[in-house]
């Protein structure tokens, strides 16, 4: 049975949604799903329990995004730095990521992409993730980028490596390459090529730093930092982030 508090909470959420002007909502939202380990520690649980709780909160988030017409979501699940964690923590985390990507990709008509230095992942993990996302490529719904083995510096290095290799294949010399290189042409070699840059980047857990997330793409993004650990991130927190975004005047560096 719902109490008065539940009714008020629902009414508050409803008012938040009504107050969001559709024309001022972001097309692309990037999320740094941070705080799983601290969430678990506060509860006296092991790290894997925190990561599992965080994984369980992804489907609700994607549903909230779809309800509001957001076109692209990028979820940072594992950084290149995370790959240096101990095997006792990393192995369960990779298994949780594999499971949640399997589950998410099997439902609905979303189209999933992997973004990251996939060659740094264990072969079994990479294969399982690739199989899951490849099965969604005919989806015509929201695009979901799964950032695994992702680091912003690594992405930029990979982009310029690909540019150089492409130039060599074309038979270009360095002078020719330098003359044709532009900001837009670099964007064509990023993991997110062909997608709009993120309008809004959200980081949970109270940390107020970018940490290498979408370094190139977020040059003109708006940032929102939420105190809640990721497993505790609620729809109302998401709506507040969107309200803050809608209220800002975006200048794009001008």
Short mmCIF file of C-alpha atoms in Angstrom, two decimals:
data_model
loop_
_atom_site.label_atom_id
_atom_site.label_comp_id
_atom_site.label_asym_id
_atom_site.label_seq_id
_atom_site.Cartn_x
_atom_site.Cartn_y
_atom_site.Cartn_z
CA UNK A 1 0.00 0.00 0.00
CA UNK A 2 1.35 3.39 -0.97
CA UNK A 3 1.71 6.00 1.73
CA UNK A 4 1.38 9.81 1.51
CA UNK A 5 5.12 10.10 0.94
CA UNK A 6 4.95 7.88 -2.14
CA UNK A 7 2.09 9.92 -3.58
CA UNK A 8 3.99 13.18 -3.04
CA UNK A 9 7.13 11.71 -4.56
CA UNK A 10 5.25 10.55 -7.66
CA UNK A 11 3.62 13.96 -8.00
CA UNK A 12 7.02 15.63 -7.70
CA UNK A 13 8.45 13.43 -10.47
CA UNK A 14 5.42 14.15 -12.65
CA UNK A 15 5.91 17.89 -12.19
CA UNK A 16 9.58 17.58 -13.06
CA UNK A 17 8.69 15.85 -16.33
CA UNK A 18 6.04 18.45 -17.16
CA UNK A 19 8.58 21.21 -16.60
CA UNK A 20 11.07 19.80 -19.12
CA UNK A 21 10.79 21.59 -22.47
CA UNK A 22 11.21 18.90 -25.16
CA UNK A 23 13.16 21.23 -27.41
CA UNK A 24 15.79 21.75 -24.69
CA UNK A 25 16.45 18.11 -23.86
CA UNK A 26 19.81 16.58 -24.83
CA UNK A 27 20.11 14.31 -27.85
CA UNK A 28 23.11 12.47 -26.42
CA UNK A 29 23.72 11.81 -22.72
CA UNK A 30 26.97 10.36 -21.42
CA UNK A 31 27.00 8.74 -17.99
CA UNK A 32 29.90 7.91 -15.72
CA UNK A 33 28.40 5.18 -13.55
CA UNK A 34 30.55 5.78 -10.50
CA UNK A 35 30.37 4.68 -6.86
CA UNK A 36 29.59 0.96 -7.00
CA UNK A 37 32.47 -0.01 -4.73
CA UNK A 38 31.76 2.70 -2.14
CA UNK A 39 28.06 1.79 -2.20
CA UNK A 40 28.98 -1.82 -1.37
CA UNK A 41 31.48 -0.83 1.33
CA UNK A 42 28.85 1.24 3.14
CA UNK A 43 26.70 -1.88 3.30
CA UNK A 44 29.47 -4.20 4.41
CA UNK A 45 29.21 -6.09 1.12
CA UNK A 46 31.90 -7.16 -1.30
CA UNK A 47 32.83 -5.22 -4.42
CA UNK A 48 31.09 -7.64 -6.78
CA UNK A 49 27.81 -6.98 -4.97
CA UNK A 50 28.20 -3.27 -5.69
CA UNK A 51 28.96 -3.84 -9.35
CA UNK A 52 25.95 -6.14 -9.67
CA UNK A 53 23.69 -3.53 -8.05
CA UNK A 54 25.05 -0.95 -10.48
CA UNK A 55 24.40 -3.25 -13.44
CA UNK A 56 20.81 -3.76 -12.29
CA UNK A 57 20.24 0.01 -12.47
CA UNK A 58 21.14 0.33 -16.15
CA UNK A 59 17.89 -0.98 -17.63
CA UNK A 60 15.76 1.52 -15.64
CA UNK A 61 18.02 4.34 -16.82
CA UNK A 62 17.66 3.35 -20.47
CA UNK A 63 13.90 3.21 -20.05
CA UNK A 64 13.88 6.76 -18.59
CA UNK A 65 15.91 7.95 -21.58
CA UNK A 66 13.57 6.31 -24.06
CA UNK A 67 10.52 7.83 -22.38
CA UNK A 68 12.00 11.30 -22.95
CA UNK A 69 13.14 10.73 -26.51
CA UNK A 70 16.88 10.80 -25.92
CA UNK A 71 18.59 9.44 -29.03
CA UNK A 72 22.04 8.34 -27.84
CA UNK A 73 23.33 7.18 -24.45
CA UNK A 74 26.96 6.38 -23.67
CA UNK A 75 27.60 4.33 -20.54
CA UNK A 76 31.12 4.12 -19.12
CA UNK A 77 31.29 0.68 -17.54
CA UNK A 78 35.04 -0.02 -17.48
CA UNK A 79 38.02 2.26 -17.99
CA UNK A 80 41.49 1.37 -19.22
CA UNK A 81 42.69 2.17 -15.69
CA UNK A 82 40.20 -0.35 -14.27
CA UNK A 83 41.96 -3.08 -16.23
CA UNK A 84 44.90 -2.79 -13.81
CA UNK A 85 42.77 -3.87 -10.84
CA UNK A 86 43.48 -7.18 -9.15
CA UNK A 87 42.25 -10.32 -10.87
CA UNK A 88 40.03 -11.10 -7.87
CA UNK A 89 38.06 -7.90 -8.54
CA UNK A 90 38.42 -7.67 -12.30
CA UNK A 91 37.21 -11.17 -13.21
CA UNK A 92 33.81 -10.84 -11.45
CA UNK A 93 33.41 -7.31 -12.84
CA UNK A 94 33.99 -8.51 -16.40
CA UNK A 95 31.52 -11.34 -15.89
CA UNK A 96 28.90 -8.87 -14.64
CA UNK A 97 29.48 -6.61 -17.64
CA UNK A 98 29.17 -9.56 -20.02
CA UNK A 99 25.89 -10.62 -18.39
CA UNK A 100 24.32 -7.17 -18.37
CA UNK A 101 25.24 -6.46 -22.01
CA UNK A 102 23.73 -9.82 -22.99
CA UNK A 103 20.53 -8.99 -21.11
CA UNK A 104 20.22 -5.43 -22.38
CA UNK A 105 20.92 -6.30 -25.99
CA UNK A 106 18.34 -9.09 -25.99
CA UNK A 107 15.47 -6.74 -25.12
CA UNK A 108 13.76 -4.13 -27.30
CA UNK A 109 14.97 -2.52 -30.51
CA UNK A 110 17.95 -0.54 -29.19
CA UNK A 111 21.16 -0.57 -31.18
CA UNK A 112 24.27 -1.19 -29.11
CA UNK A 113 27.87 -0.29 -29.92
CA UNK A 114 31.11 -1.07 -28.13
CA UNK A 115 33.45 1.87 -27.64
CA UNK A 116 36.90 1.34 -26.22
CA UNK A 117 40.23 -0.32 -26.82
CA UNK A 118 38.71 -3.76 -27.23
CA UNK A 119 42.09 -5.35 -27.84
CA UNK A 120 42.92 -4.74 -24.17
CA UNK A 121 40.07 -6.97 -23.03
CA UNK A 122 40.38 -10.73 -22.48
CA UNK A 123 39.51 -12.50 -25.72
CA UNK A 124 36.53 -14.35 -24.21
CA UNK A 125 35.05 -11.10 -22.89
CA UNK A 126 35.59 -9.28 -26.16
CA UNK A 127 33.99 -12.08 -28.18
CA UNK A 128 30.95 -12.31 -25.95
CA UNK A 129 30.39 -8.54 -25.98
CA UNK A 130 30.85 -8.33 -29.75
CA UNK A 131 28.37 -11.15 -30.33
CA UNK A 132 25.80 -9.43 -28.12
CA UNK A 133 26.03 -6.01 -29.78
CA UNK A 134 26.29 -7.39 -33.32
CA UNK A 135 22.86 -8.95 -32.86
CA UNK A 136 21.34 -5.47 -32.34
CA UNK A 137 22.63 -3.73 -35.47
CA UNK A 138 19.24 -3.82 -37.19
CA UNK A 139 17.62 -2.05 -34.24
CA UNK A 140 16.06 1.32 -35.06
CA UNK A 141 15.61 2.57 -31.52
CA UNK A 142 17.90 4.44 -29.16
CA UNK A 143 21.64 4.03 -29.70
CA UNK A 144 23.50 2.78 -26.63
CA UNK A 145 27.28 2.98 -26.51
CA UNK A 146 28.89 0.58 -24.05
CA UNK A 147 32.28 2.04 -23.07
CA UNK A 148 34.40 -0.90 -21.94
CA UNK A 149 38.18 -0.75 -21.77
CA UNK A 150 37.64 2.93 -22.52
CA UNK A 151 40.01 5.83 -21.91
CA UNK A 152 39.79 9.22 -23.55
CA UNK A 153 43.54 9.50 -24.16
CA UNK A 154 43.62 5.99 -25.57
CA UNK A 155 40.77 6.89 -27.92
CA UNK A 156 42.64 9.92 -29.26
CA UNK A 157 45.83 7.89 -29.73
CA UNK A 158 43.85 5.19 -31.53
CA UNK A 159 42.21 7.83 -33.75
CA UNK A 160 45.52 9.35 -34.81
CA UNK A 161 47.05 5.92 -35.33
CA UNK A 162 44.15 5.09 -37.67
CA UNK A 163 44.57 8.43 -39.47
CA UNK A 164 48.26 7.74 -40.08
CA UNK A 165 47.63 4.21 -41.27
CA UNK A 166 44.86 5.43 -43.57
CA UNK A 167 47.16 8.10 -45.01
CA UNK A 168 49.88 5.51 -45.62
CA UNK A 169 47.38 3.30 -47.44
CA UNK A 170 46.38 6.25 -49.62
CA UNK A 171 50.02 6.95 -50.42
CA UNK A 172 49.89 10.39 -48.80
CA UNK A 173 52.97 12.03 -47.34
CA UNK A 174 52.91 13.88 -44.03
CA UNK A 175 52.55 17.27 -45.67
CA UNK A 176 49.43 16.19 -47.53
CA UNK A 177 48.00 14.69 -44.36
CA UNK A 178 48.68 17.84 -42.38
CA UNK A 179 46.93 19.96 -45.00
CA UNK A 180 43.72 17.93 -44.97
CA UNK A 181 43.54 17.32 -41.22
CA UNK A 182 40.65 19.12 -39.50
CA UNK A 183 38.70 18.79 -36.28
CA UNK A 184 35.86 17.14 -38.19
CA UNK A 185 38.18 14.69 -39.93
CA UNK A 186 39.63 13.60 -36.59
CA UNK A 187 36.08 13.00 -35.39
CA UNK A 188 35.62 10.52 -38.22
CA UNK A 189 38.17 8.22 -36.56
CA UNK A 190 36.84 8.31 -32.99
CA UNK A 191 35.01 5.38 -31.43
CA UNK A 192 31.77 7.41 -31.67
CA UNK A 193 32.16 8.42 -35.31
CA UNK A 194 28.91 9.37 -36.99
CA UNK A 195 27.20 10.25 -33.71
CA UNK A 196 26.40 13.63 -32.19
CA UNK A 197 28.73 14.71 -29.40
CA UNK A 198 27.27 14.38 -25.89
CA UNK A 199 25.17 17.38 -24.89
CA UNK A 200 25.13 16.35 -21.24
CA UNK A 201 27.60 14.29 -19.21
CA UNK A 202 26.47 13.02 -15.79
CA UNK A 203 28.80 11.64 -13.15
CA UNK A 204 27.43 9.98 -10.03
CA UNK A 205 29.01 9.47 -6.58
CA UNK A 206 29.94 13.08 -5.84
CA UNK A 207 33.21 13.04 -7.77
CA UNK A 208 33.64 16.21 -9.81
CA UNK A 209 36.17 15.32 -12.47
CA UNK A 210 36.05 14.02 -16.01
CA UNK A 211 38.49 11.18 -15.49
CA UNK A 212 39.18 10.81 -19.21
CA UNK A 213 35.58 10.27 -20.33
CA UNK A 214 34.90 11.36 -23.94
CA UNK A 215 37.71 13.91 -23.79
CA UNK A 216 37.45 14.98 -27.43
CA UNK A 217 33.67 14.77 -27.74
CA UNK A 218 32.83 16.64 -24.52
CA UNK A 219 34.52 19.93 -25.48
CA UNK A 220 31.14 21.69 -25.48
CA UNK A 221 29.19 19.35 -23.20
CA UNK A 222 27.36 20.45 -20.10
CA UNK A 223 28.33 18.56 -16.92
CA UNK A 224 26.18 17.50 -14.00
CA UNK A 225 27.58 15.93 -10.84
CA UNK A 226 25.23 13.94 -8.61
CA UNK A 227 26.00 12.96 -5.02
CA UNK A 228 24.22 9.60 -5.22
CA UNK A 229 26.29 6.48 -5.77
CA UNK A 230 25.31 4.86 -9.06
CA UNK A 231 23.25 1.98 -7.58
CA UNK A 232 21.17 4.60 -5.71
CA UNK A 233 20.66 6.84 -8.75
CA UNK A 234 16.90 7.30 -9.19
CA UNK A 235 14.61 8.61 -11.87
CA UNK A 236 14.20 11.81 -9.89
CA UNK A 237 17.98 12.31 -9.92
CA UNK A 238 17.99 11.90 -13.68
CA UNK A 239 15.11 14.33 -14.10
CA UNK A 240 16.91 16.90 -11.95
CA UNK A 241 19.99 16.55 -14.16
CA UNK A 242 17.85 17.16 -17.24
CA UNK A 243 16.18 20.15 -15.58
CA UNK A 244 19.57 21.67 -14.77
CA UNK A 245 20.67 21.11 -18.37
CA UNK A 246 17.50 22.65 -19.80
CA UNK A 247 17.96 25.76 -17.64
CA UNK A 248 21.49 26.44 -18.86
CA UNK A 249 22.38 28.76 -21.70
CA UNK A 250 24.76 26.83 -23.92
CA UNK A 251 27.44 29.03 -25.43
CA UNK A 252 29.58 26.39 -27.19
CA UNK A 253 32.72 28.28 -26.27
CA UNK A 254 31.60 31.58 -27.80
#
